[in-house]
Coordinates of C-alpha atoms in Angstrom, one line a residue:
M1 CA 140.8 107.9 23.3
N2 CA 141.6 104.9 24.8
G3 CA 145.6 104.6 23.6
R4 CA 148.2 104.3 25.9
P5 CA 150.0 107.9 26.5
K6 CA 153.0 108.3 24.9
A7 CA 156.3 106.6 26.1
H8 CA 158.9 108.2 24.2
S9 CA 159.5 111.8 24.9
A10 CA 163.1 112.6 26.5
R11 CA 163.1 113.8 30.5
W12 CA 165.9 115.0 32.1
S13 CA 166.4 113.6 35.8
R14 CA 169.4 115.4 38.0
P15 CA 170.1 117.0 40.6
L16 CA 168.5 120.3 42.5
T17 CA 171.6 121.6 43.9
V18 CA 174.1 122.0 40.4
W19 CA 177.4 121.2 39.3
L20 CA 179.2 124.7 41.2
V21 CA 182.6 123.6 42.3
L22 CA 184.4 126.8 42.2
A23 CA 187.7 128.0 43.9
A24 CA 187.4 131.6 45.4
F25 CA 188.6 133.8 43.4
S26 CA 187.8 137.7 42.5
L27 CA 185.9 139.3 40.2
P28 CA 185.9 143.7 39.5
L29 CA 182.1 144.8 38.4
A30 CA 181.9 147.0 34.9
A31 CA 180.0 149.9 36.9
Q32 CA 182.3 149.6 40.2
R33 CA 185.7 148.7 39.5
T34 CA 186.5 149.2 43.7
T35 CA 184.0 146.0 44.0
R36 CA 184.9 142.7 44.4
I37 CA 183.4 139.9 43.8
T38 CA 184.4 136.6 45.3
G39 CA 183.8 132.9 44.2
P40 CA 181.8 132.6 46.9
Q41 CA 179.4 135.0 45.8
L42 CA 179.2 134.8 42.5
L43 CA 178.0 131.2 42.9
D44 CA 175.4 132.7 45.8
M45 CA 174.4 134.8 43.1
I46 CA 173.5 132.2 40.9
E47 CA 172.1 130.2 43.4
R48 CA 169.5 132.8 43.9
G49 CA 168.8 132.6 40.2
Q50 CA 170.5 136.1 39.1
Y51 CA 171.3 134.5 35.7
S52 CA 171.6 138.0 34.0
R53 CA 173.8 139.4 36.3
A54 CA 176.1 136.8 36.9
E55 CA 176.5 136.6 33.0
K56 CA 177.8 139.5 32.8
I57 CA 180.5 139.3 35.9
L58 CA 182.1 136.2 34.5
K59 CA 181.9 137.4 30.6
Q60 CA 183.8 140.0 31.8
Q61 CA 186.0 137.8 33.4
I62 CA 187.0 135.9 30.4
D63 CA 187.3 138.5 28.1
R64 CA 190.4 139.3 31.0
Q65 CA 191.7 135.6 31.1
S66 CA 191.9 135.5 27.3
Q67 CA 194.0 138.6 27.1
G68 CA 196.2 137.6 30.0
Q69 CA 196.5 133.5 29.6
A70 CA 194.7 132.7 32.6
A71 CA 196.1 129.3 33.5
G72 CA 193.8 126.2 32.2
K73 CA 192.2 125.0 35.3
A74 CA 190.6 128.3 36.2
R75 CA 189.5 129.4 32.7
G76 CA 188.0 126.3 32.7
R77 CA 185.4 126.7 35.7
I78 CA 185.0 130.5 34.1
L79 CA 183.5 129.0 31.1
Y80 CA 182.1 126.0 32.7
L81 CA 179.7 128.6 35.1
Y82 CA 179.4 130.7 31.9
G83 CA 178.2 127.5 29.9
H84 CA 175.8 127.2 33.2
V85 CA 173.9 129.9 32.8
L86 CA 173.2 130.5 29.8
Q87 CA 171.4 127.1 29.8
Q88 CA 169.7 128.5 33.1
Q89 CA 168.3 131.1 30.9
F90 CA 167.3 128.2 28.2
R91 CA 169.9 129.3 25.9
Y92 CA 171.4 125.7 25.2
G93 CA 172.6 126.6 21.6
E94 CA 175.0 129.0 22.8
A95 CA 176.2 127.1 25.9
E96 CA 177.5 124.4 24.2
P97 CA 180.5 126.2 23.3
Y98 CA 181.6 127.2 26.5
L99 CA 180.3 124.2 28.1
R100 CA 182.7 122.2 25.5
A101 CA 185.9 124.3 26.0
A102 CA 185.3 123.8 29.7
L103 CA 185.5 120.2 29.1
E104 CA 189.1 120.9 26.8
L105 CA 191.0 121.7 30.0
E106 CA 188.9 120.1 32.2
P107 CA 188.0 116.8 30.7
G108 CA 187.3 114.5 33.6
R109 CA 184.7 116.6 35.4
V110 CA 181.8 114.5 35.0
G111 CA 178.8 117.3 36.3
W112 CA 180.3 119.2 33.5
M113 CA 179.2 116.4 30.9
E114 CA 176.0 115.8 32.6
V115 CA 175.2 119.9 32.2
L116 CA 176.2 119.7 28.4
A117 CA 174.4 116.5 28.1
E118 CA 171.1 118.3 29.4
G119 CA 171.8 121.2 27.0
L120 CA 172.0 118.6 23.8
L121 CA 168.5 116.6 24.8
R122 CA 167.3 120.1 25.3
Q123 CA 167.7 120.9 21.7
G124 CA 166.6 117.5 20.2
R125 CA 170.5 116.0 19.6
C126 CA 169.8 112.9 21.6
S127 CA 172.6 110.7 20.0
A128 CA 175.2 114.2 20.7
A129 CA 173.9 114.2 24.6
M130 CA 174.1 110.0 25.1
V131 CA 177.7 110.2 24.0
E132 CA 178.1 112.5 26.8
L133 CA 176.1 110.6 29.2
D134 CA 178.1 107.3 28.6
K135 CA 181.1 109.4 29.4
A136 CA 179.7 110.1 32.4
W137 CA 178.3 106.6 33.2
T138 CA 181.7 105.3 32.6
L139 CA 183.5 108.0 35.0
D140 CA 180.8 107.7 37.9
P141 CA 178.0 105.1 37.1
Q142 CA 175.7 107.4 38.9
P143 CA 172.1 106.0 38.4
R144 CA 170.6 109.3 36.7
F145 CA 173.5 109.1 34.1
R146 CA 171.6 105.3 33.2
F147 CA 168.4 106.9 33.8
N148 CA 168.9 109.9 30.8
I149 CA 170.6 107.7 29.1
A150 CA 167.4 104.7 28.7
M151 CA 165.6 108.4 28.3
C152 CA 167.8 109.9 25.4
A153 CA 167.6 105.7 23.9
L154 CA 163.9 106.2 24.6
N155 CA 164.1 109.3 22.4
T156 CA 166.4 108.0 19.1
G157 CA 163.8 104.8 19.6
D158 CA 166.4 102.0 20.7
L159 CA 163.4 100.6 22.6
E160 CA 165.8 97.7 23.6
R161 CA 168.6 99.6 25.3
A162 CA 165.9 102.1 27.1
E163 CA 164.2 98.7 28.2
R164 CA 167.6 97.4 29.3
E165 CA 169.0 100.4 30.9
L166 CA 165.2 100.5 33.1
R167 CA 165.3 97.3 33.7
Q168 CA 169.1 97.8 35.3
L169 CA 167.8 100.7 37.4
V170 CA 164.9 99.2 39.0
A171 CA 166.8 96.0 39.4
A172 CA 169.0 98.1 41.4
G173 CA 166.4 99.1 43.6
N174 CA 165.3 101.8 45.1
P175 CA 164.1 103.4 41.5
Q176 CA 162.5 106.7 41.3
P177 CA 159.1 107.2 40.5
Q178 CA 159.5 108.1 37.2
T179 CA 161.2 105.3 36.1
L180 CA 158.9 103.5 37.3
F181 CA 156.6 105.0 35.1
K182 CA 158.2 105.1 32.1
L183 CA 159.4 101.5 32.1
G184 CA 155.6 100.4 32.9
A185 CA 154.5 102.1 30.1
L186 CA 157.5 100.9 27.6
L187 CA 156.1 97.4 29.1
A188 CA 152.5 98.6 28.3
D189 CA 153.2 99.6 24.5
Q190 CA 154.5 96.3 24.2
G191 CA 151.4 94.1 25.6
K192 CA 153.6 92.9 29.1
D193 CA 150.5 94.4 31.2
E194 CA 151.1 92.2 34.2
E195 CA 154.8 93.5 35.0
A196 CA 153.3 97.1 33.4
L197 CA 150.9 97.2 36.0
E198 CA 152.9 96.0 39.1
L199 CA 155.4 99.4 38.0
L200 CA 152.6 101.7 37.4
R201 CA 151.0 100.8 40.5
R202 CA 154.4 101.7 42.6
A203 CA 155.0 105.0 40.1
V204 CA 151.8 106.8 40.8
A205 CA 152.5 105.6 44.4
G206 CA 155.4 107.4 44.7
D207 CA 154.2 110.2 42.7
A208 CA 150.7 110.4 42.5
A209 CA 150.7 114.2 40.7
N210 CA 152.1 112.7 37.8
V211 CA 149.0 112.8 35.0
E212 CA 151.0 110.5 32.5
A213 CA 151.7 107.7 35.1
Q214 CA 147.9 107.8 36.9
F215 CA 146.2 107.6 32.9
A216 CA 148.9 104.8 32.5
L217 CA 148.0 103.0 35.2
G218 CA 143.9 103.2 34.9
L219 CA 144.3 102.0 31.8
A220 CA 146.4 99.1 32.7
E221 CA 143.7 98.6 35.8
A222 CA 141.1 97.9 32.8
R223 CA 143.1 96.0 31.2
A224 CA 144.0 93.5 33.7
G225 CA 139.5 93.3 34.9
N226 CA 140.3 95.5 37.9
H227 CA 137.5 98.1 37.0
S228 CA 136.6 99.8 40.4
A229 CA 140.8 100.5 40.8
A230 CA 141.0 101.8 36.8
A231 CA 137.7 103.6 38.1
A232 CA 139.9 105.7 40.6
A233 CA 142.9 106.3 38.7
F234 CA 140.5 108.3 36.3
R235 CA 138.4 110.2 38.6
Q236 CA 142.3 111.2 40.0
V237 CA 143.1 111.9 36.4
R238 CA 140.3 114.4 36.2
Q239 CA 140.3 115.5 39.7
T240 CA 143.8 117.0 38.6
V241 CA 142.8 117.8 34.4
P242 CA 139.0 118.1 34.8
G243 CA 139.0 118.7 30.9
H244 CA 141.5 115.6 30.4
A245 CA 139.2 113.9 27.4
G246 CA 140.9 110.8 27.7
A247 CA 140.6 110.3 31.3
A248 CA 136.7 111.1 30.7
Y249 CA 135.8 108.6 28.1
N250 CA 137.7 105.8 30.0
L251 CA 135.8 106.9 33.5
G252 CA 132.7 106.7 30.8
R253 CA 133.0 103.5 30.0
T254 CA 134.9 101.5 32.6
L255 CA 131.6 102.9 34.9
A256 CA 129.5 100.7 32.2
R257 CA 131.0 97.7 33.6
L258 CA 130.6 98.2 36.5
G259 CA 127.6 98.4 36.2
Q260 CA 126.7 102.4 37.0
R261 CA 124.6 103.3 33.8
E262 CA 123.3 106.0 34.4
E263 CA 126.6 108.2 36.1
S264 CA 128.6 106.1 32.6
R265 CA 126.0 107.9 30.3
K266 CA 127.0 111.2 31.5
M267 CA 130.7 110.7 32.0
L268 CA 129.9 109.7 28.0
V269 CA 127.8 112.8 27.2
E270 CA 130.7 114.9 29.0
F271 CA 133.5 113.1 26.9
Q272 CA 131.3 114.1 23.7
E273 CA 131.7 117.9 24.8
L274 CA 134.9 117.8 25.8
S275 CA 136.0 115.9 22.2
K276 CA 134.5 118.9 19.9
K277 CA 138.1 120.6 20.9
D278 CA 139.5 118.2 19.1
D279 CA 138.4 119.5 15.8
L280 CA 140.4 123.4 16.9
I281 CA 143.4 121.2 18.4
E282 CA 143.2 119.9 14.1
N283 CA 142.8 123.4 13.1
H284 CA 145.6 124.8 15.1
Q285 CA 148.4 121.7 14.6
Q286 CA 147.3 122.6 10.1
Y287 CA 148.2 125.8 10.4
I288 CA 151.3 125.5 12.8
Q289 CA 152.0 122.9 9.8
L290 CA 152.1 126.1 7.6
N291 CA 153.3 128.9 9.9
A292 CA 156.3 126.9 12.6
T293 CA 157.9 129.7 13.4
N294 CA 155.0 132.0 15.4
P295 CA 155.4 131.5 18.4
D296 CA 151.2 132.5 19.4
S297 CA 150.2 129.7 17.3
R298 CA 152.0 127.5 19.4
V299 CA 150.8 129.2 22.6
A300 CA 147.2 128.9 21.8
L301 CA 147.7 125.5 20.8
A302 CA 149.5 124.3 23.7
K303 CA 146.7 126.3 26.3
L304 CA 144.3 123.8 24.6
L305 CA 146.7 120.6 24.6
L306 CA 146.5 120.9 28.8
E307 CA 143.5 121.6 28.8
V308 CA 141.7 118.0 27.5
G309 CA 144.9 116.4 29.1
R310 CA 147.4 116.2 26.0
I311 CA 150.0 117.0 28.6
S312 CA 153.1 115.9 27.0
E313 CA 152.5 117.7 23.4
A314 CA 151.7 120.7 25.1
V315 CA 155.4 121.0 26.2
E316 CA 156.6 120.0 23.2
Q317 CA 154.7 123.1 21.8
L318 CA 155.8 125.0 24.3
E319 CA 159.8 124.6 24.1
A320 CA 158.8 125.0 20.7
A321 CA 157.3 128.4 21.8
R322 CA 160.4 129.1 23.8
R323 CA 162.9 128.8 21.2
L324 CA 161.1 130.7 18.7
D325 CA 160.1 133.6 21.6
P326 CA 162.4 132.9 24.6
Q327 CA 162.2 136.2 26.3
R328 CA 158.3 135.3 26.9
A329 CA 157.3 134.8 30.6
E330 CA 153.8 132.8 29.5
V331 CA 156.1 130.3 27.7
Y332 CA 157.5 129.4 31.1
R333 CA 154.2 130.1 33.2
L334 CA 153.0 127.0 31.3
L335 CA 155.9 124.9 31.1
T336 CA 155.7 125.2 35.1
Q337 CA 152.5 123.9 34.8
G338 CA 153.3 121.0 32.5
Y339 CA 156.1 119.8 33.5
L340 CA 154.4 119.6 37.0
L341 CA 152.0 117.6 35.9
L342 CA 154.6 115.2 33.8
G343 CA 156.2 115.1 37.3
R344 CA 159.2 116.7 36.2
N345 CA 159.8 119.0 39.1
A346 CA 163.4 120.5 38.7
E347 CA 162.8 121.1 35.7
A348 CA 159.2 123.3 36.4
Q349 CA 161.2 125.1 39.2
Q350 CA 163.7 126.5 36.9
A351 CA 161.4 127.2 34.5
D352 CA 158.8 128.9 36.9
G353 CA 162.0 131.2 38.2
F354 CA 163.0 132.5 35.5
A355 CA 159.7 133.4 34.4
A356 CA 159.6 135.4 37.5
Q357 CA 162.8 137.1 36.0
L358 CA 160.9 138.2 32.5
E359 CA 157.6 139.4 34.6
P360 CA 157.9 143.2 35.3

C-alpha cells in the first residue's frame, strides 16, 4: 500500500468549448417539413447536449447532400458535426469514419484533428491518436496538444518522450495542475524525489480535489522526511475518499514516525479492516478474466475500487463497461465520480450530461 500511483494511465485535455465551426444553413426536420433549423440553432442544440436530436437532423442532411453532391466545405462541416455528436454519446468507433471523411475535405482543420485524436485515445489507440496530435501541433502549437501527446507517450510506454513534452510545458510557464502532477509522478517513479516533490506541491495547490495527486504528494513528503506534511496529505485523501486503504496505511505509518502511537495503532487497525476488501476485489478480477464481456461484474468491481481509493483502476473498469453497455446510466454516474476524483473535470461534465439524458 505504499506504492506510488500509476503514472501511465491516459488523460485527455481540451477546452470545454468544442470545435463547432459551421456556416449558417437551413435543415428541414423530418417530422415537420416546413420547419427550418438554422446552423446557429443546431449548434445551440448541440451545446445544450441534445445529441440524439442533433444526430437525426445531421444524418438527414448527410443523406441529402450525398444525393445532391454537396460542395466540399459544406459537406465537411456536416460530417464533422455528425462525428462530434456521436463522440459526445461515447460512440467513438462510429464517429471515426465521419471525422476522417471531414478532414479529407478540409485537411487543415486543427480542431477536427484534436477531436479525432480524442476518440482514438478513448478507444485505446494511442499511437494513432499521436499521429493526429502531431499534425495538429505542427499547424498550431497549442499547449494542450503537447500535453495530450505526452499522455499518449505515457500510455505507449515512451517515458522519455513523455518527460520531454511535460518538461517543455512546465518550462513554458503557467502549466496546468494535471501537467505538474503527471510530471511529478513520472519523476517520482524514477527516484527524482526532490524535483517531484516541488511539482506535486504545485499540482495540489492548483487542484486539491485530485485524489491521486494528493496521495502522491503524501508519499513524496514522507520519503523526504516531512512527516507532518505527509500526514496532512493523507488526511486530505481520507476526507475525500474515507475508504482509501493506501492513505490509511501510510497515515498510520507516518503517525508512528511522529510519535503519535495510539492514533497510529487505530489507523493501522482500520487499514486492516479496509484491506479485507482486497480479497473481494481479487475475486472480481478473476471472474472478469473469465467473463470479460459481462458489464455487471465490471461495474461491481469499479464500485469496490472507488471505495478503497483505486480510482484509475475503477475508471478503467467503467470505461470497459461503457463500451459493453453504452446505454447504462449508472456507468456514467460512476464515471462522473471517478473523473472528478482524478481532476478530469471536462470528462466528468460530459459523462454527467449523458447520464442525465439516459435516466428516465
